[in-house]
Short mmCIF file of C-alpha atoms in Angstrom, two decimals:
data_model
loop_
_atom_site.label_atom_id
_atom_site.label_comp_id
_atom_site.label_asym_id
_atom_site.label_seq_id
_atom_site.Cartn_x
_atom_site.Cartn_y
_atom_site.Cartn_z
CA MET A 23 -3.14 41.83 -30.36
CA ARG A 24 0.60 41.06 -31.58
CA ALA A 25 -0.60 39.03 -34.43
CA VAL A 26 -3.37 41.22 -35.80
CA LEU A 27 -0.80 44.42 -35.71
CA VAL A 28 1.34 42.21 -38.21
CA LEU A 29 -1.42 40.99 -40.16
CA LEU A 30 -2.34 44.70 -40.55
CA VAL A 31 1.24 45.92 -41.47
CA LEU A 32 2.30 42.48 -43.61
CA LEU A 33 -1.01 42.38 -45.91
CA PRO A 34 -0.16 45.72 -47.97
CA LEU A 35 3.21 44.57 -48.28
CA ALA A 36 1.88 41.67 -49.98
CA PHE A 37 -0.28 43.58 -52.89
CA LEU A 38 2.61 45.86 -53.17
CA VAL A 39 5.06 42.94 -54.36
CA THR A 40 2.11 42.38 -56.83
CA ALA A 41 2.62 45.54 -58.19
CA VAL A 42 5.93 45.10 -58.43
CA ALA A 43 7.32 48.48 -56.93
CA SER A 44 11.13 49.68 -57.68
CA PRO A 45 13.60 48.17 -55.27
CA PRO A 46 15.25 51.34 -53.73
CA ALA A 47 19.19 50.69 -54.56
CA PRO A 48 20.53 50.44 -58.35
CA ARG A 49 22.29 47.17 -57.68
CA LEU A 50 22.39 44.11 -59.34
CA TYR A 51 22.36 40.79 -57.71
CA GLU A 52 25.40 38.95 -59.95
CA GLN A 53 24.66 35.51 -57.78
CA ALA A 54 21.79 34.71 -55.51
CA PRO A 55 21.24 31.52 -53.19
CA PRO A 56 18.83 29.41 -55.26
CA SER A 57 15.17 28.78 -53.78
CA GLY A 58 15.69 26.61 -50.08
CA VAL A 59 19.23 27.17 -49.85
CA LEU A 60 20.66 28.16 -46.70
CA ARG A 61 22.43 31.46 -46.95
CA HIS A 62 25.83 30.18 -45.46
CA ASP A 63 26.10 27.31 -47.42
CA SER A 64 25.47 29.36 -50.72
CA PRO A 65 28.56 31.39 -52.22
CA PRO A 66 28.65 34.93 -51.21
CA ALA A 67 26.81 37.38 -53.06
CA GLN A 68 28.72 39.87 -55.18
CA PHE A 69 27.60 43.24 -56.54
CA VAL A 70 28.26 45.05 -59.38
CA PRO A 71 26.89 48.43 -60.13
CA SER A 72 23.93 49.05 -62.50
CA ARG A 73 23.87 51.24 -65.15
CA ALA A 74 20.39 51.58 -65.59
CA GLU A 75 18.86 54.17 -62.79
CA THR A 76 16.39 50.91 -61.53
CA THR A 77 16.87 47.29 -62.10
CA TRP A 78 14.07 45.30 -62.73
CA TYR A 79 14.15 41.83 -61.01
CA GLY A 80 11.02 39.52 -61.23
CA ASN A 81 9.51 35.71 -61.69
CA ALA A 82 12.08 32.84 -62.19
CA ASP A 83 14.04 31.18 -64.74
CA PRO A 84 12.99 27.53 -65.10
CA SER A 85 16.27 26.38 -64.81
CA THR A 86 17.76 27.96 -61.97
CA GLY A 87 15.00 28.87 -60.05
CA LEU A 88 16.53 32.43 -59.57
CA ALA A 89 14.81 35.68 -60.52
CA VAL A 90 15.46 37.25 -63.38
CA VAL A 91 16.54 40.58 -64.82
CA GLY A 92 13.36 42.42 -66.04
CA GLY A 93 11.28 39.90 -64.99
CA VAL A 94 7.81 40.50 -63.17
CA TRP A 95 6.58 38.80 -60.20
CA ASP A 96 2.91 38.78 -60.47
CA PHE A 97 2.23 35.22 -59.01
CA ASP A 98 -0.11 34.13 -61.77
CA SER A 99 1.93 31.35 -63.48
CA ASP A 100 3.91 28.67 -61.84
CA PRO A 101 7.20 28.17 -64.39
CA VAL A 102 9.22 26.07 -61.19
CA GLY A 103 6.48 24.22 -59.78
CA ASP A 104 6.10 26.06 -56.50
CA GLY A 105 2.17 26.83 -56.53
CA PHE A 106 2.72 30.08 -58.04
CA LEU A 107 5.35 31.36 -55.72
CA GLN A 108 7.54 32.29 -58.54
CA GLY A 109 10.73 30.93 -56.52
CA TRP A 110 9.82 33.30 -53.16
CA THR A 111 10.00 31.00 -50.04
CA SER A 112 9.91 31.50 -45.90
CA ALA A 113 11.65 30.92 -43.09
CA ASP A 114 10.10 30.72 -39.57
CA MET A 115 12.65 32.96 -37.58
CA SER A 116 10.34 33.24 -34.28
CA ALA A 117 9.51 29.41 -33.79
CA SER A 118 11.66 27.62 -31.10
CA ASP A 119 14.98 25.71 -31.83
CA ARG A 120 13.62 22.17 -33.44
CA TYR A 121 16.39 20.15 -32.37
CA VAL A 122 17.04 18.33 -28.34
CA HIS A 123 20.13 20.28 -26.52
CA TRP A 124 19.84 18.12 -23.71
CA SER A 125 22.18 15.22 -23.42
CA HIS A 126 23.97 12.91 -21.04
CA VAL A 127 27.81 14.30 -20.82
CA THR A 128 30.88 13.48 -19.21
CA ALA A 129 34.23 15.17 -19.67
CA ASP A 130 35.16 13.45 -23.09
CA SER A 131 31.55 14.85 -24.10
CA PHE A 132 33.22 18.62 -24.85
CA PRO A 133 36.42 18.19 -27.19
CA GLN A 134 39.20 19.74 -26.95
CA ASP A 135 41.11 18.71 -29.75
CA LEU A 136 39.10 20.12 -32.53
CA GLY A 137 40.79 23.47 -33.31
CA ASP A 138 38.96 26.96 -33.44
CA ASN A 139 35.80 24.28 -33.10
CA SER A 140 37.09 22.79 -29.54
CA ASP A 141 34.67 23.70 -26.63
CA PRO A 142 36.32 26.10 -24.48
CA TYR A 143 35.41 24.49 -21.09
CA ILE A 144 34.77 21.55 -19.76
CA PRO A 145 31.64 22.26 -17.22
CA MET A 146 31.47 19.16 -15.37
CA MET A 147 30.38 20.11 -11.42
CA LEU A 148 31.91 17.71 -9.44
CA LEU A 149 34.79 15.68 -10.63
CA PRO A 150 36.55 13.86 -9.74
CA GLU A 151 33.74 12.21 -7.43
CA SER A 152 31.19 12.25 -10.15
CA THR A 153 31.64 11.82 -13.74
CA GLY A 154 28.51 11.96 -15.51
CA GLN A 155 25.59 14.52 -15.15
CA LEU A 156 22.90 16.08 -17.35
CA TRP A 157 23.82 19.59 -19.66
CA VAL A 158 22.08 21.40 -21.68
CA GLY A 159 23.72 23.62 -24.40
CA ILE A 160 25.41 24.27 -27.74
CA HIS A 161 28.70 23.03 -27.91
CA GLN A 162 31.56 25.33 -29.90
CA ALA A 163 31.14 23.35 -33.34
CA GLU A 164 27.34 23.88 -34.06
CA ALA A 165 27.86 27.52 -32.43
CA THR A 166 30.04 28.15 -35.30
CA GLU A 167 28.00 26.47 -37.51
CA ARG A 168 25.08 28.74 -36.58
CA ASP A 169 26.98 31.83 -36.84
CA PHE A 170 26.51 32.18 -32.89
CA ILE A 171 28.18 35.49 -31.64
CA THR A 172 30.04 34.60 -28.28
CA GLY A 173 30.19 30.86 -29.53
CA MET A 174 29.42 28.24 -26.88
CA GLY A 175 26.74 28.41 -24.88
CA TYR A 176 22.88 28.47 -25.65
CA GLY A 177 20.53 30.29 -28.46
CA ASN A 178 17.43 32.52 -28.82
CA ASN A 179 14.03 30.71 -28.91
CA MET A 180 15.13 27.70 -27.23
CA CYS A 181 12.53 25.76 -24.97
CA GLN A 182 14.61 22.59 -23.95
CA ARG A 183 12.64 19.91 -21.86
CA ALA A 184 14.45 17.14 -19.54
CA PHE A 185 11.80 14.22 -17.73
CA SER A 186 12.42 12.26 -15.19
CA PRO A 187 10.63 8.88 -14.86
CA LEU A 188 7.18 8.41 -14.05
CA PHE A 189 6.16 7.50 -10.28
CA ASP A 190 3.16 7.05 -8.31
CA LEU A 191 1.60 10.51 -6.81
CA ALA A 192 -2.21 11.34 -5.81
CA LYS A 193 -3.65 14.79 -4.63
CA ASN A 194 -1.94 16.19 -1.17
CA ASP A 195 1.57 14.02 -1.44
CA GLU A 196 4.36 15.66 -0.73
CA VAL A 197 7.02 15.99 -3.14
CA ARG A 198 10.98 16.42 -2.59
CA VAL A 199 13.43 17.34 -5.40
CA ARG A 200 16.68 17.75 -4.74
CA PHE A 201 19.62 18.13 -7.08
CA ASP A 202 23.07 19.65 -7.68
CA TYR A 203 23.28 22.08 -10.42
CA PHE A 204 25.15 25.28 -12.06
CA SER A 205 23.39 28.20 -14.18
CA ASP A 206 24.09 30.48 -16.65
CA SER A 207 21.88 32.49 -18.50
CA GLU A 208 19.81 36.17 -18.66
CA PRO A 209 18.65 36.88 -15.48
CA ASN A 210 14.76 37.55 -15.68
CA TYR A 211 14.59 36.34 -19.04
CA ASP A 212 16.01 33.00 -19.46
CA TYR A 213 15.01 30.42 -16.85
CA THR A 214 14.73 26.65 -16.00
CA TYR A 215 11.53 25.78 -14.47
CA ILE A 216 10.92 23.22 -12.59
CA TYR A 217 7.71 21.46 -13.34
CA VAL A 218 5.47 18.24 -11.91
CA LEU A 219 3.58 16.85 -14.85
CA CYS A 220 0.27 14.68 -13.16
CA TYR A 221 -1.52 12.43 -15.23
CA ASP A 222 -4.46 10.64 -14.69
CA ALA A 223 -5.05 6.71 -15.04
CA ASP A 224 -5.58 6.88 -18.23
CA THR A 225 -2.13 8.64 -18.71
CA ALA A 226 -3.74 11.66 -20.03
CA LEU A 227 -1.99 15.03 -18.49
CA VAL A 228 -4.61 16.67 -16.17
CA SER A 229 -2.33 19.31 -14.13
CA GLU A 230 0.95 21.12 -15.01
CA PRO A 231 2.32 22.67 -11.76
CA MET A 232 5.40 25.04 -11.81
CA LEU A 233 7.59 24.57 -8.24
CA ARG A 234 10.20 26.59 -8.86
CA TYR A 235 12.51 28.69 -11.64
CA ILE A 236 16.32 29.14 -12.05
CA ASP A 237 17.69 32.22 -13.53
CA GLY A 238 21.10 34.06 -13.77
CA ILE A 239 24.66 32.71 -13.10
CA SER A 240 25.00 30.43 -9.85
CA GLY A 241 27.91 30.68 -7.44
CA ASP A 242 31.05 33.26 -7.05
CA THR A 243 33.06 31.98 -9.46
CA LEU A 244 33.73 34.66 -12.26
CA GLY A 245 32.38 32.69 -15.77
CA MET A 246 32.90 29.26 -14.40
CA PRO A 247 29.56 28.66 -12.21
CA TRP A 248 30.07 24.67 -12.76
CA GLU A 249 33.07 25.31 -10.34
CA ASP A 250 30.44 26.24 -7.50
CA PRO A 251 27.75 23.92 -7.88
CA GLN A 252 24.85 25.11 -5.70
CA ARG A 253 22.08 22.65 -4.43
CA PHE A 254 18.42 22.80 -4.91
CA ASN A 255 16.28 21.09 -2.26
CA GLN A 256 12.97 21.60 -1.40
CA GLN A 257 9.59 20.27 -0.91
CA PHE A 258 6.05 20.65 -2.16
CA VAL A 259 2.85 19.62 -1.21
CA LEU A 260 0.85 19.22 -3.90
CA THR A 261 -2.70 20.55 -2.89
CA GLN A 262 -3.21 22.11 -6.02
CA ILE A 263 -3.27 19.27 -8.45
CA ASP A 264 -6.17 17.33 -9.81
CA SER A 265 -7.70 14.95 -8.18
CA THR A 266 -7.61 12.35 -10.82
CA THR A 267 -3.75 12.27 -10.91
CA THR A 268 -2.42 8.76 -10.36
CA ARG A 269 1.41 9.44 -11.80
CA ALA A 270 3.37 12.25 -12.06
CA LEU A 271 7.00 13.01 -13.56
CA ILE A 272 9.72 15.90 -12.96
CA GLU A 273 10.45 17.82 -15.62
CA LEU A 274 13.32 20.37 -15.99
CA ARG A 275 12.44 22.95 -18.96
CA PHE A 276 15.01 25.21 -20.35
CA PHE A 277 13.05 28.27 -21.93
CA THR A 278 14.75 31.38 -23.44
CA ASP A 279 13.36 34.53 -24.81
CA GLY A 280 13.82 36.43 -28.86
CA GLY A 281 17.11 37.95 -27.70
CA TRP A 282 20.08 37.99 -25.21
CA SER A 283 22.12 34.91 -25.26
CA ASP A 284 25.28 33.96 -26.89
CA GLU A 285 23.46 33.38 -30.97
CA ASP A 286 23.32 37.56 -30.68
CA GLY A 287 26.43 38.07 -28.38
CA LEU A 288 24.46 39.77 -26.17
CA TRP A 289 24.60 37.45 -23.13
CA ASP A 290 27.97 35.26 -23.44
CA CYS A 291 27.25 32.39 -21.38
CA SER A 292 30.78 30.25 -20.98
CA ALA A 293 29.74 26.69 -21.01
CA GLY A 294 25.87 25.94 -21.34
CA PRO A 295 23.12 27.76 -19.24
CA PHE A 296 22.33 24.60 -16.91
CA ALA A 297 23.34 21.54 -16.03
CA PHE A 298 22.40 18.96 -13.20
CA ASP A 299 23.67 16.18 -11.13
CA GLU A 300 23.38 13.99 -7.60
CA THR A 301 19.63 14.00 -8.25
CA ARG A 302 17.26 12.67 -5.33
CA LEU A 303 13.33 12.04 -5.86
CA LYS A 304 11.06 11.57 -2.73
CA VAL A 305 7.38 11.46 -2.14
CA ASN A 306 5.91 11.54 1.23
CA GLY A 307 9.40 10.80 2.49
CA GLU A 308 9.95 7.78 0.16
CA PHE A 309 12.23 7.64 -2.82
CA ILE A 310 10.79 6.93 -5.88
CA ALA A 311 10.49 3.08 -7.31
CA ALA A 312 12.65 3.94 -10.54
CA HIS A 313 16.33 3.83 -9.75
CA GLY A 314 15.62 3.95 -6.17
CA GLY A 315 14.83 7.34 -6.77
CA LEU A 316 18.81 8.19 -6.50
CA PHE A 317 20.23 9.59 -9.76
CA ASP A 318 23.92 10.24 -10.50
CA PHE A 319 24.00 9.64 -14.04
CA GLU A 320 27.62 7.79 -13.72
CA ASP A 321 26.10 5.67 -16.50
CA GLY A 322 23.64 7.38 -18.23
CA GLU A 323 20.53 8.90 -18.41
CA GLN A 324 19.19 6.39 -15.78
CA GLY A 325 15.63 6.76 -17.55
CA TRP A 326 15.29 10.38 -17.84
CA SER A 327 14.86 11.49 -21.49
CA PHE A 328 14.39 14.61 -23.29
CA ASP A 329 12.34 16.72 -25.77
CA ILE A 330 11.44 20.24 -26.81
CA CYS A 331 8.89 22.07 -26.42
CA THR A 332 7.14 21.51 -30.01
CA GLU A 333 3.59 23.47 -29.29
CA LEU A 334 5.58 26.68 -29.18
CA ALA A 335 6.64 26.60 -32.71
CA ILE A 336 4.63 29.82 -34.30
CA GLY A 337 4.88 28.84 -37.86
CA ALA A 338 5.61 30.74 -41.11
CA TYR A 339 2.54 31.81 -43.70
CA LEU A 340 3.53 32.53 -47.01
CA GLY A 341 1.37 31.88 -49.59
CA ILE A 342 -0.98 32.89 -52.74
CA VAL A 343 -4.08 34.72 -52.57
CA PRO A 344 -6.57 35.44 -55.06
CA GLU A 345 -7.68 38.59 -56.18
CA GLU A 346 -11.10 37.80 -54.87
CA VAL A 347 -10.27 37.33 -51.34
CA TYR A 348 -7.37 39.96 -51.02
CA ALA A 349 -9.62 42.49 -52.77
CA GLU A 350 -12.44 41.50 -49.98
CA TRP A 351 -9.99 42.34 -46.95
CA MET A 352 -8.69 45.29 -48.63
CA ASP A 353 -12.77 46.83 -48.61
CA LEU A 354 -13.47 45.80 -45.32
CA SER A 355 -10.18 47.24 -43.69
CA GLY A 356 -10.25 50.81 -45.64
CA LEU A 357 -6.77 50.22 -47.42
CA LEU A 358 -5.59 52.14 -50.35
CA CYS A 359 -3.04 50.89 -52.77
CA GLN A 360 -1.19 53.53 -54.69
CA CYS A 361 -0.33 51.37 -57.20
CA GLY A 362 -2.09 51.44 -60.39
CA GLY A 363 -4.45 48.91 -59.53
CA LEU A 364 -4.28 45.08 -58.45
CA SER A 365 -5.21 42.32 -60.81
CA GLY A 366 -4.40 38.30 -60.69
CA ASN A 367 -2.95 36.65 -57.27
CA ALA A 368 -0.70 38.05 -54.68
CA LEU A 369 1.51 37.51 -51.65
CA GLU A 370 0.37 36.87 -48.82
CA MET A 371 2.50 37.20 -45.64
CA VAL A 372 0.87 36.88 -41.99
#
């Protein structure tokens, strides 16, 4: 239903663009970023008052790709070779973070000599007894580059996956999962989920039961949960999985919604939302074969791997739609455009 509502709202806006509605603010853009250049990579825009009551912009200068004063975006010609978009571009603000932020870390993974880009903390749980762990998060240097309000921690719309090695498993087997961890994520909204991914003999995924989830701030320390690590130690009898299951793996999936993180500053995570160490995996009371079922991460990932949830990327849809298509849309929806009539191509935003 949400997608339908967005479609109904945005399509009329696309037609108004074709009609070249006057911009509300009487200002000139003296500098504007070229198509495809990120805002923070461009020189800051400078504004000067316009003597005219309204300044019109449109089309694109073929030599720069910039909109030109007095121009009209009619989307009927292709001066810059972008398929009639005439310099318009789109950015998908709803897709999940496309970079993997899980990693094997030691104390040296958190730099302390980069000035303002130094990580404020070294969130290692079990020093000096354990010197390695698996951690998900965004370091201060990247947080600065991405303009995170509260720096190091995590962002909105993240879906980060850590996978154990494969092990043999069948329906009704008992799985025991144990690990030490810390958590620092917005309670009731941002979670680390624990899944069992079950595969058949042809390596097809046949079941994906969620065992438990973890959220909020773990332990009793103020703002530094890694100083009071917790232990997850539970067993599960897998009676509901697909009967064709022959092998499986454990997944820890860190998932965030669209708000309240270090990115917008509404949730200040000190040094990453989740890490785990000293992991034990058993099936029917026996350690799994991979790495003897014991993972202390002292010498690396020890067979664990990382990825993102690519299926959650929603997409940014912007394109050119011809008159015969949008005219039919408007007729069927009963929309009326108070813009003096439309003709030719229009900009479509869904």
